[in-house]
């Protein structure tokens, strides 16, 4: 039996896994999105300061918090992407090593077969 908490955590895990994969697969989209978000934050700050300059210090503080939060979220997404890339690189390296071992075995077998073929040809010529 699975508890409600277990179901909630399972759904959260699926959501974050899918988000991580989406970010991994669509890096350019996220780069453009974050660039637009930074632009929008700065545009809103300028607009608010122009409308009510007496509250500029409040807007600047809020902007700083929002900007740092956005940068932190982008950092988390990028680290997730790099971790996925690193995991894939390790997997590919392991597969490459296995293929190299198989290749070396095949080269050795081919070499033995050639030697056997040469011996058979010599015996047939006698």
mmCIF file with all atom_site columns, N, CA and C in Angstrom, residues 54-113:
data_model
loop_
_atom_site.group_PDB
_atom_site.id
_atom_site.type_symbol
_atom_site.label_atom_id
_atom_site.label_alt_id
_atom_site.label_comp_id
_atom_site.label_asym_id
_atom_site.label_entity_id
_atom_site.label_seq_id
_atom_site.pdbx_PDB_ins_code
_atom_site.Cartn_x
_atom_site.Cartn_y
_atom_site.Cartn_z
_atom_site.occupancy
_atom_site.B_iso_or_equiv
_atom_site.pdbx_formal_charge
_atom_site.auth_seq_id
_atom_site.auth_comp_id
_atom_site.auth_asym_id
_atom_site.auth_atom_id
_atom_site.pdbx_PDB_model_num
ATOM 1   N N  . UNK A 1 54  ? 10.129 57.986  -5.865  1.00 0.00 ? 54  UNK A N  1
ATOM 2   C CA . UNK A 1 54  ? 10.308 58.036  -4.407  1.00 0.00 ? 54  UNK A CA 1
ATOM 3   C C  . UNK A 1 54  ? 10.440 56.638  -3.790  1.00 0.00 ? 54  UNK A C  1
ATOM 4   N N  . UNK A 1 55  ? 9.981  55.601  -4.505  1.00 0.00 ? 55  UNK A N  1
ATOM 5   C CA . UNK A 1 55  ? 10.099 54.220  -4.017  1.00 0.00 ? 55  UNK A CA 1
ATOM 6   C C  . UNK A 1 55  ? 11.238 53.462  -4.704  1.00 0.00 ? 55  UNK A C  1
ATOM 7   N N  . UNK A 1 56  ? 12.164 54.173  -5.269  1.00 0.00 ? 56  UNK A N  1
ATOM 8   C CA . UNK A 1 56  ? 13.237 53.535  -6.038  1.00 0.00 ? 56  UNK A CA 1
ATOM 9   C C  . UNK A 1 56  ? 14.048 52.567  -5.190  1.00 0.00 ? 56  UNK A C  1
ATOM 10  N N  . UNK A 1 57  ? 14.296 52.909  -3.928  1.00 0.00 ? 57  UNK A N  1
ATOM 11  C CA . UNK A 1 57  ? 15.086 52.021  -3.069  1.00 0.00 ? 57  UNK A CA 1
ATOM 12  C C  . UNK A 1 57  ? 14.356 50.696  -2.816  1.00 0.00 ? 57  UNK A C  1
ATOM 13  N N  . UNK A 1 58  ? 13.052 50.734  -2.691  1.00 0.00 ? 58  UNK A N  1
ATOM 14  C CA . UNK A 1 58  ? 12.268 49.501  -2.515  1.00 0.00 ? 58  UNK A CA 1
ATOM 15  C C  . UNK A 1 58  ? 12.311 48.672  -3.801  1.00 0.00 ? 58  UNK A C  1
ATOM 16  N N  . UNK A 1 59  ? 12.138 49.345  -4.925  1.00 0.00 ? 59  UNK A N  1
ATOM 17  C CA . UNK A 1 59  ? 12.174 48.641  -6.209  1.00 0.00 ? 59  UNK A CA 1
ATOM 18  C C  . UNK A 1 59  ? 13.551 48.019  -6.453  1.00 0.00 ? 59  UNK A C  1
ATOM 19  N N  . UNK A 1 60  ? 14.592 48.766  -6.112  1.00 0.00 ? 60  UNK A N  1
ATOM 20  C CA . UNK A 1 60  ? 15.950 48.257  -6.335  1.00 0.00 ? 60  UNK A CA 1
ATOM 21  C C  . UNK A 1 60  ? 16.216 47.028  -5.477  1.00 0.00 ? 60  UNK A C  1
ATOM 22  N N  . UNK A 1 61  ? 15.784 47.064  -4.219  1.00 0.00 ? 61  UNK A N  1
ATOM 23  C CA . UNK A 1 61  ? 15.964 45.907  -3.338  1.00 0.00 ? 61  UNK A CA 1
ATOM 24  C C  . UNK A 1 61  ? 15.186 44.699  -3.818  1.00 0.00 ? 61  UNK A C  1
ATOM 25  N N  . UNK A 1 62  ? 13.946 44.941  -4.208  1.00 0.00 ? 62  UNK A N  1
ATOM 26  C CA . UNK A 1 62  ? 13.108 43.854  -4.725  1.00 0.00 ? 62  UNK A CA 1
ATOM 27  C C  . UNK A 1 62  ? 13.690 43.299  -6.019  1.00 0.00 ? 62  UNK A C  1
ATOM 28  N N  . UNK A 1 63  ? 14.161 44.199  -6.880  1.00 0.00 ? 63  UNK A N  1
ATOM 29  C CA . UNK A 1 63  ? 14.782 43.771  -8.130  1.00 0.00 ? 63  UNK A CA 1
ATOM 30  C C  . UNK A 1 63  ? 16.008 42.904  -7.856  1.00 0.00 ? 63  UNK A C  1
ATOM 31  N N  . UNK A 1 64  ? 16.825 43.316  -6.894  1.00 0.00 ? 64  UNK A N  1
ATOM 32  C CA . UNK A 1 64  ? 18.031 42.543  -6.573  1.00 0.00 ? 64  UNK A CA 1
ATOM 33  C C  . UNK A 1 64  ? 17.664 41.135  -6.111  1.00 0.00 ? 64  UNK A C  1
ATOM 34  N N  . UNK A 1 65  ? 16.671 41.032  -5.237  1.00 0.00 ? 65  UNK A N  1
ATOM 35  C CA . UNK A 1 65  ? 16.237 39.707  -4.773  1.00 0.00 ? 65  UNK A CA 1
ATOM 36  C C  . UNK A 1 65  ? 15.697 38.859  -5.921  1.00 0.00 ? 65  UNK A C  1
ATOM 37  N N  . UNK A 1 66  ? 14.872 39.462  -6.745  1.00 0.00 ? 66  UNK A N  1
ATOM 38  C CA . UNK A 1 66  ? 14.292 38.747  -7.879  1.00 0.00 ? 66  UNK A CA 1
ATOM 39  C C  . UNK A 1 66  ? 15.375 38.324  -8.871  1.00 0.00 ? 66  UNK A C  1
ATOM 40  N N  . UNK A 1 67  ? 16.312 39.214  -9.116  1.00 0.00 ? 67  UNK A N  1
ATOM 41  C CA . UNK A 1 67  ? 17.390 38.932  -10.064 1.00 0.00 ? 67  UNK A CA 1
ATOM 42  C C  . UNK A 1 67  ? 18.279 37.796  -9.556  1.00 0.00 ? 67  UNK A C  1
ATOM 43  N N  . UNK A 1 68  ? 18.628 37.835  -8.269  1.00 0.00 ? 68  UNK A N  1
ATOM 44  C CA . UNK A 1 68  ? 19.453 36.770  -7.685  1.00 0.00 ? 68  UNK A CA 1
ATOM 45  C C  . UNK A 1 68  ? 18.705 35.441  -7.703  1.00 0.00 ? 68  UNK A C  1
ATOM 46  N N  . UNK A 1 69  ? 17.412 35.474  -7.432  1.00 0.00 ? 69  UNK A N  1
ATOM 47  C CA . UNK A 1 69  ? 16.606 34.251  -7.483  1.00 0.00 ? 69  UNK A CA 1
ATOM 48  C C  . UNK A 1 69  ? 16.580 33.676  -8.896  1.00 0.00 ? 69  UNK A C  1
ATOM 49  N N  . UNK A 1 70  ? 16.428 34.534  -9.888  1.00 0.00 ? 70  UNK A N  1
ATOM 50  C CA . UNK A 1 70  ? 16.420 34.080  -11.280 1.00 0.00 ? 70  UNK A CA 1
ATOM 51  C C  . UNK A 1 70  ? 17.767 33.471  -11.659 1.00 0.00 ? 70  UNK A C  1
ATOM 52  N N  . UNK A 1 71  ? 18.845 34.126  -11.259 1.00 0.00 ? 71  UNK A N  1
ATOM 53  C CA . UNK A 1 71  ? 20.183 33.596  -11.543 1.00 0.00 ? 71  UNK A CA 1
ATOM 54  C C  . UNK A 1 71  ? 20.375 32.246  -10.856 1.00 0.00 ? 71  UNK A C  1
ATOM 55  N N  . UNK A 1 72  ? 19.904 32.125  -9.617  1.00 0.00 ? 72  UNK A N  1
ATOM 56  C CA . UNK A 1 72  ? 20.032 30.859  -8.887  1.00 0.00 ? 72  UNK A CA 1
ATOM 57  C C  . UNK A 1 72  ? 19.252 29.748  -9.570  1.00 0.00 ? 72  UNK A C  1
ATOM 58  N N  . UNK A 1 73  ? 18.051 30.060  -10.026 1.00 0.00 ? 73  UNK A N  1
ATOM 59  C CA . UNK A 1 73  ? 17.254 29.052  -10.717 1.00 0.00 ? 73  UNK A CA 1
ATOM 60  C C  . UNK A 1 73  ? 17.940 28.619  -12.015 1.00 0.00 ? 73  UNK A C  1
ATOM 61  N N  . UNK A 1 74  ? 18.506 29.579  -12.745 1.00 0.00 ? 74  UNK A N  1
ATOM 62  C CA . UNK A 1 74  ? 19.225 29.227  -13.969 1.00 0.00 ? 74  UNK A CA 1
ATOM 63  C C  . UNK A 1 74  ? 20.437 28.358  -13.643 1.00 0.00 ? 74  UNK A C  1
ATOM 64  N N  . UNK A 1 75  ? 21.125 28.666  -12.564 1.00 0.00 ? 75  UNK A N  1
ATOM 65  C CA . UNK A 1 75  ? 22.289 27.878  -12.149 1.00 0.00 ? 75  UNK A CA 1
ATOM 66  C C  . UNK A 1 75  ? 21.874 26.442  -11.827 1.00 0.00 ? 75  UNK A C  1
ATOM 67  N N  . UNK A 1 76  ? 20.771 26.286  -11.115 1.00 0.00 ? 76  UNK A N  1
ATOM 68  C CA . UNK A 1 76  ? 20.279 24.945  -10.784 1.00 0.00 ? 76  UNK A CA 1
ATOM 69  C C  . UNK A 1 76  ? 19.963 24.168  -12.060 1.00 0.00 ? 76  UNK A C  1
ATOM 70  N N  . UNK A 1 77  ? 19.300 24.814  -12.996 1.00 0.00 ? 77  UNK A N  1
ATOM 71  C CA . UNK A 1 77  ? 18.960 24.157  -14.263 1.00 0.00 ? 77  UNK A CA 1
ATOM 72  C C  . UNK A 1 77  ? 20.215 23.764  -15.035 1.00 0.00 ? 77  UNK A C  1
ATOM 73  N N  . UNK A 1 78  ? 21.190 24.666  -15.087 1.00 0.00 ? 78  UNK A N  1
ATOM 74  C CA . UNK A 1 78  ? 22.423 24.372  -15.816 1.00 0.00 ? 78  UNK A CA 1
ATOM 75  C C  . UNK A 1 78  ? 23.208 23.246  -15.143 1.00 0.00 ? 78  UNK A C  1
ATOM 76  N N  . UNK A 1 79  ? 23.276 23.251  -13.819 1.00 0.00 ? 79  UNK A N  1
ATOM 77  C CA . UNK A 1 79  ? 23.967 22.174  -13.112 1.00 0.00 ? 79  UNK A CA 1
ATOM 78  C C  . UNK A 1 79  ? 23.293 20.839  -13.386 1.00 0.00 ? 79  UNK A C  1
ATOM 79  N N  . UNK A 1 80  ? 21.979 20.834  -13.417 1.00 0.00 ? 80  UNK A N  1
ATOM 80  C CA . UNK A 1 80  ? 21.243 19.614  -13.723 1.00 0.00 ? 80  UNK A CA 1
ATOM 81  C C  . UNK A 1 80  ? 21.587 19.127  -15.123 1.00 0.00 ? 80  UNK A C  1
ATOM 82  N N  . UNK A 1 81  ? 21.650 20.061  -16.066 1.00 0.00 ? 81  UNK A N  1
ATOM 83  C CA . UNK A 1 81  ? 21.992 19.700  -17.445 1.00 0.00 ? 81  UNK A CA 1
ATOM 84  C C  . UNK A 1 81  ? 23.414 19.159  -17.522 1.00 0.00 ? 81  UNK A C  1
ATOM 85  N N  . UNK A 1 82  ? 24.351 19.825  -16.850 1.00 0.00 ? 82  UNK A N  1
ATOM 86  C CA . UNK A 1 82  ? 25.738 19.371  -16.876 1.00 0.00 ? 82  UNK A CA 1
ATOM 87  C C  . UNK A 1 82  ? 25.892 18.014  -16.196 1.00 0.00 ? 82  UNK A C  1
ATOM 88  N N  . UNK A 1 83  ? 25.140 17.775  -15.132 1.00 0.00 ? 83  UNK A N  1
ATOM 89  C CA . UNK A 1 83  ? 25.184 16.480  -14.463 1.00 0.00 ? 83  UNK A CA 1
ATOM 90  C C  . UNK A 1 83  ? 24.690 15.386  -15.413 1.00 0.00 ? 83  UNK A C  1
ATOM 91  N N  . UNK A 1 84  ? 23.612 15.670  -16.137 1.00 0.00 ? 84  UNK A N  1
ATOM 92  C CA . UNK A 1 84  ? 23.099 14.709  -17.118 1.00 0.00 ? 84  UNK A CA 1
ATOM 93  C C  . UNK A 1 84  ? 24.122 14.471  -18.222 1.00 0.00 ? 84  UNK A C  1
ATOM 94  N N  . UNK A 1 85  ? 24.747 15.541  -18.711 1.00 0.00 ? 85  UNK A N  1
ATOM 95  C CA . UNK A 1 85  ? 25.787 15.390  -19.734 1.00 0.00 ? 85  UNK A CA 1
ATOM 96  C C  . UNK A 1 85  ? 26.944 14.551  -19.213 1.00 0.00 ? 85  UNK A C  1
ATOM 97  N N  . UNK A 1 86  ? 27.342 14.788  -17.972 1.00 0.00 ? 86  UNK A N  1
ATOM 98  C CA . UNK A 1 86  ? 28.441 14.033  -17.380 1.00 0.00 ? 86  UNK A CA 1
ATOM 99  C C  . UNK A 1 86  ? 28.077 12.558  -17.236 1.00 0.00 ? 86  UNK A C  1
ATOM 100 N N  . UNK A 1 87  ? 26.853 12.285  -16.785 1.00 0.00 ? 87  UNK A N  1
ATOM 101 C CA . UNK A 1 87  ? 26.397 10.896  -16.664 1.00 0.00 ? 87  UNK A CA 1
ATOM 102 C C  . UNK A 1 87  ? 26.408 10.212  -18.028 1.00 0.00 ? 87  UNK A C  1
ATOM 103 N N  . UNK A 1 88  ? 25.923 10.910  -19.048 1.00 0.00 ? 88  UNK A N  1
ATOM 104 C CA . UNK A 1 88  ? 25.918 10.338  -20.394 1.00 0.00 ? 88  UNK A CA 1
ATOM 105 C C  . UNK A 1 88  ? 27.335 10.113  -20.905 1.00 0.00 ? 88  UNK A C  1
ATOM 106 N N  . UNK A 1 89  ? 28.249 11.032  -20.599 1.00 0.00 ? 89  UNK A N  1
ATOM 107 C CA . UNK A 1 89  ? 29.637 10.879  -21.023 1.00 0.00 ? 89  UNK A CA 1
ATOM 108 C C  . UNK A 1 89  ? 30.257 9.647   -20.378 1.00 0.00 ? 89  UNK A C  1
ATOM 109 N N  . UNK A 1 90  ? 29.980 9.444   -19.099 1.00 0.00 ? 90  UNK A N  1
ATOM 110 C CA . UNK A 1 90  ? 30.508 8.272   -18.405 1.00 0.00 ? 90  UNK A CA 1
ATOM 111 C C  . UNK A 1 90  ? 29.944 6.998   -19.023 1.00 0.00 ? 90  UNK A C  1
ATOM 112 N N  . UNK A 1 91  ? 28.653 6.990   -19.299 1.00 0.00 ? 91  UNK A N  1
ATOM 113 C CA . UNK A 1 91  ? 28.027 5.811   -19.915 1.00 0.00 ? 91  UNK A CA 1
ATOM 114 C C  . UNK A 1 91  ? 28.641 5.540   -21.282 1.00 0.00 ? 91  UNK A C  1
ATOM 115 N N  . UNK A 1 92  ? 28.820 6.592   -22.088 1.00 0.00 ? 92  UNK A N  1
ATOM 116 C CA . UNK A 1 92  ? 29.409 6.422   -23.416 1.00 0.00 ? 92  UNK A CA 1
ATOM 117 C C  . UNK A 1 92  ? 30.850 5.944   -23.321 1.00 0.00 ? 92  UNK A C  1
ATOM 118 N N  . UNK A 1 93  ? 31.587 6.413   -22.322 1.00 0.00 ? 93  UNK A N  1
ATOM 119 C CA . UNK A 1 93  ? 32.975 5.985   -22.150 1.00 0.00 ? 93  UNK A CA 1
ATOM 120 C C  . UNK A 1 93  ? 33.030 4.505   -21.788 1.00 0.00 ? 93  UNK A C  1
ATOM 121 N N  . UNK A 1 94  ? 32.131 4.061   -20.925 1.00 0.00 ? 94  UNK A N  1
ATOM 122 C CA . UNK A 1 94  ? 32.075 2.643   -20.563 1.00 0.00 ? 94  UNK A CA 1
ATOM 123 C C  . UNK A 1 94  ? 31.737 1.808   -21.794 1.00 0.00 ? 94  UNK A C  1
ATOM 124 N N  . UNK A 1 95  ? 30.748 2.247   -22.572 1.00 0.00 ? 95  UNK A N  1
ATOM 125 C CA . UNK A 1 95  ? 30.382 1.524   -23.794 1.00 0.00 ? 95  UNK A CA 1
ATOM 126 C C  . UNK A 1 95  ? 31.539 1.501   -24.785 1.00 0.00 ? 95  UNK A C  1
ATOM 127 N N  . UNK A 1 96  ? 32.262 2.612   -24.900 1.00 0.00 ? 96  UNK A N  1
ATOM 128 C CA . UNK A 1 96  ? 33.411 2.674   -25.798 1.00 0.00 ? 96  UNK A CA 1
ATOM 129 C C  . UNK A 1 96  ? 34.490 1.695   -25.356 1.00 0.00 ? 96  UNK A C  1
ATOM 130 N N  . UNK A 1 97  ? 34.761 1.619   -24.061 1.00 0.00 ? 97  UNK A N  1
ATOM 131 C CA . UNK A 1 97  ? 35.754 0.671   -23.551 1.00 0.00 ? 97  UNK A CA 1
ATOM 132 C C  . UNK A 1 97  ? 35.347 -0.768  -23.851 1.00 0.00 ? 97  UNK A C  1
ATOM 133 N N  . UNK A 1 98  ? 34.060 -1.072  -23.667 1.00 0.00 ? 98  UNK A N  1
ATOM 134 C CA . UNK A 1 98  ? 33.577 -2.426  -23.963 1.00 0.00 ? 98  UNK A CA 1
ATOM 135 C C  . UNK A 1 98  ? 33.715 -2.737  -25.453 1.00 0.00 ? 98  UNK A C  1
ATOM 136 N N  . UNK A 1 99  ? 33.386 -1.765  -26.299 1.00 0.00 ? 99  UNK A N  1
ATOM 137 C CA . UNK A 1 99  ? 33.519 -1.972  -27.743 1.00 0.00 ? 99  UNK A CA 1
ATOM 138 C C  . UNK A 1 99  ? 34.976 -2.142  -28.151 1.00 0.00 ? 99  UNK A C  1
ATOM 139 N N  . UNK A 1 100 ? 35.880 -1.400  -27.507 1.00 0.00 ? 100 UNK A N  1
ATOM 140 C CA . UNK A 1 100 ? 37.306 -1.549  -27.801 1.00 0.00 ? 100 UNK A CA 1
ATOM 141 C C  . UNK A 1 100 ? 37.795 -2.938  -27.412 1.00 0.00 ? 100 UNK A C  1
ATOM 142 N N  . UNK A 1 101 ? 37.331 -3.448  -26.276 1.00 0.00 ? 101 UNK A N  1
ATOM 143 C CA . UNK A 1 101 ? 37.701 -4.806  -25.857 1.00 0.00 ? 101 UNK A CA 1
ATOM 144 C C  . UNK A 1 101 ? 37.197 -5.829  -26.871 1.00 0.00 ? 101 UNK A C  1
ATOM 145 N N  . UNK A 1 102 ? 35.933 -5.682  -27.275 1.00 0.00 ? 102 UNK A N  1
ATOM 146 C CA . UNK A 1 102 ? 35.378 -6.603  -28.269 1.00 0.00 ? 102 UNK A CA 1
ATOM 147 C C  . UNK A 1 102 ? 36.144 -6.507  -29.586 1.00 0.00 ? 102 UNK A C  1
ATOM 148 N N  . UNK A 1 103 ? 36.497 -5.302  -29.975 1.00 0.00 ? 103 UNK A N  1
ATOM 149 C CA . UNK A 1 103 ? 37.264 -5.098  -31.208 1.00 0.00 ? 103 UNK A CA 1
ATOM 150 C C  . UNK A 1 103 ? 38.615 -5.800  -31.112 1.00 0.00 ? 103 UNK A C  1
ATOM 151 N N  . UNK A 1 104 ? 39.295 -5.650  -29.985 1.00 0.00 ? 104 UNK A N  1
ATOM 152 C CA . UNK A 1 104 ? 40.596 -6.302  -29.817 1.00 0.00 ? 104 UNK A CA 1
ATOM 153 C C  . UNK A 1 104 ? 40.475 -7.818  -29.860 1.00 0.00 ? 104 UNK A C  1
ATOM 154 N N  . UNK A 1 105 ? 39.417 -8.348  -29.270 1.00 0.00 ? 105 UNK A N  1
ATOM 155 C CA . UNK A 1 105 ? 39.185 -9.798  -29.330 1.00 0.00 ? 105 UNK A CA 1
ATOM 156 C C  . UNK A 1 105 ? 38.976 -10.231 -30.777 1.00 0.00 ? 105 UNK A C  1
ATOM 157 N N  . UNK A 1 106 ? 38.181 -9.472  -31.524 1.00 0.00 ? 106 UNK A N  1
ATOM 158 C CA . UNK A 1 106 ? 37.931 -9.802  -32.927 1.00 0.00 ? 106 UNK A CA 1
ATOM 159 C C  . UNK A 1 106 ? 39.203 -9.694  -33.764 1.00 0.00 ? 106 UNK A C  1
ATOM 160 N N  . UNK A 1 107 ? 40.028 -8.697  -33.479 1.00 0.00 ? 107 UNK A N  1
ATOM 161 C CA . UNK A 1 107 ? 41.296 -8.557  -34.206 1.00 0.00 ? 107 UNK A CA 1
ATOM 162 C C  . UNK A 1 107 ? 42.191 -9.761  -33.924 1.00 0.00 ? 107 UNK A C  1
ATOM 163 N N  . UNK A 1 108 ? 42.258 -10.187 -32.672 1.00 0.00 ? 108 UNK A N  1
ATOM 164 C CA . UNK A 1 108 ? 43.064 -11.365 -32.325 1.00 0.00 ? 108 UNK A CA 1
ATOM 165 C C  . UNK A 1 108 ? 42.525 -12.618 -33.005 1.00 0.00 ? 108 UNK A C  1
ATOM 166 N N  . UNK A 1 109 ? 41.216 -12.793 -32.993 1.00 0.00 ? 109 UNK A N  1
ATOM 167 C CA . UNK A 1 109 ? 40.616 -13.950 -33.660 1.00 0.00 ? 109 UNK A CA 1
ATOM 168 C C  . UNK A 1 109 ? 40.881 -13.909 -35.160 1.00 0.00 ? 109 UNK A C  1
ATOM 169 N N  . UNK A 1 110 ? 40.775 -12.736 -35.740 1.00 0.00 ? 110 UNK A N  1
ATOM 170 C CA . UNK A 1 110 ? 41.047 -12.583 -37.166 1.00 0.00 ? 110 UNK A CA 1
ATOM 171 C C  . UNK A 1 110 ? 42.501 -12.935 -37.475 1.00 0.00 ? 110 UNK A C  1
ATOM 172 N N  . UNK A 1 111 ? 43.391 -12.511 -36.628 1.00 0.00 ? 111 UNK A N  1
ATOM 173 C CA . UNK A 1 111 ? 44.818 -12.812 -36.804 1.00 0.00 ? 111 UNK A CA 1
ATOM 174 C C  . UNK A 1 111 ? 45.054 -14.325 -36.745 1.00 0.00 ? 111 UNK A C  1
ATOM 175 N N  . UNK A 1 112 ? 44.442 -14.992 -35.778 1.00 0.00 ? 112 UNK A N  1
ATOM 176 C CA . UNK A 1 112 ? 44.577 -16.457 -35.665 1.00 0.00 ? 112 UNK A CA 1
ATOM 177 C C  . UNK A 1 112 ? 43.979 -17.152 -36.883 1.00 0.00 ? 112 UNK A C  1
ATOM 178 N N  . UNK A 1 113 ? 42.848 -16.644 -37.346 1.00 0.00 ? 113 UNK A N  1
ATOM 179 C CA . UNK A 1 113 ? 42.213 -17.242 -38.528 1.00 0.00 ? 113 UNK A CA 1
ATOM 180 C C  . UNK A 1 113 ? 43.106 -17.101 -39.756 1.00 0.00 ? 113 UNK A C  1
#
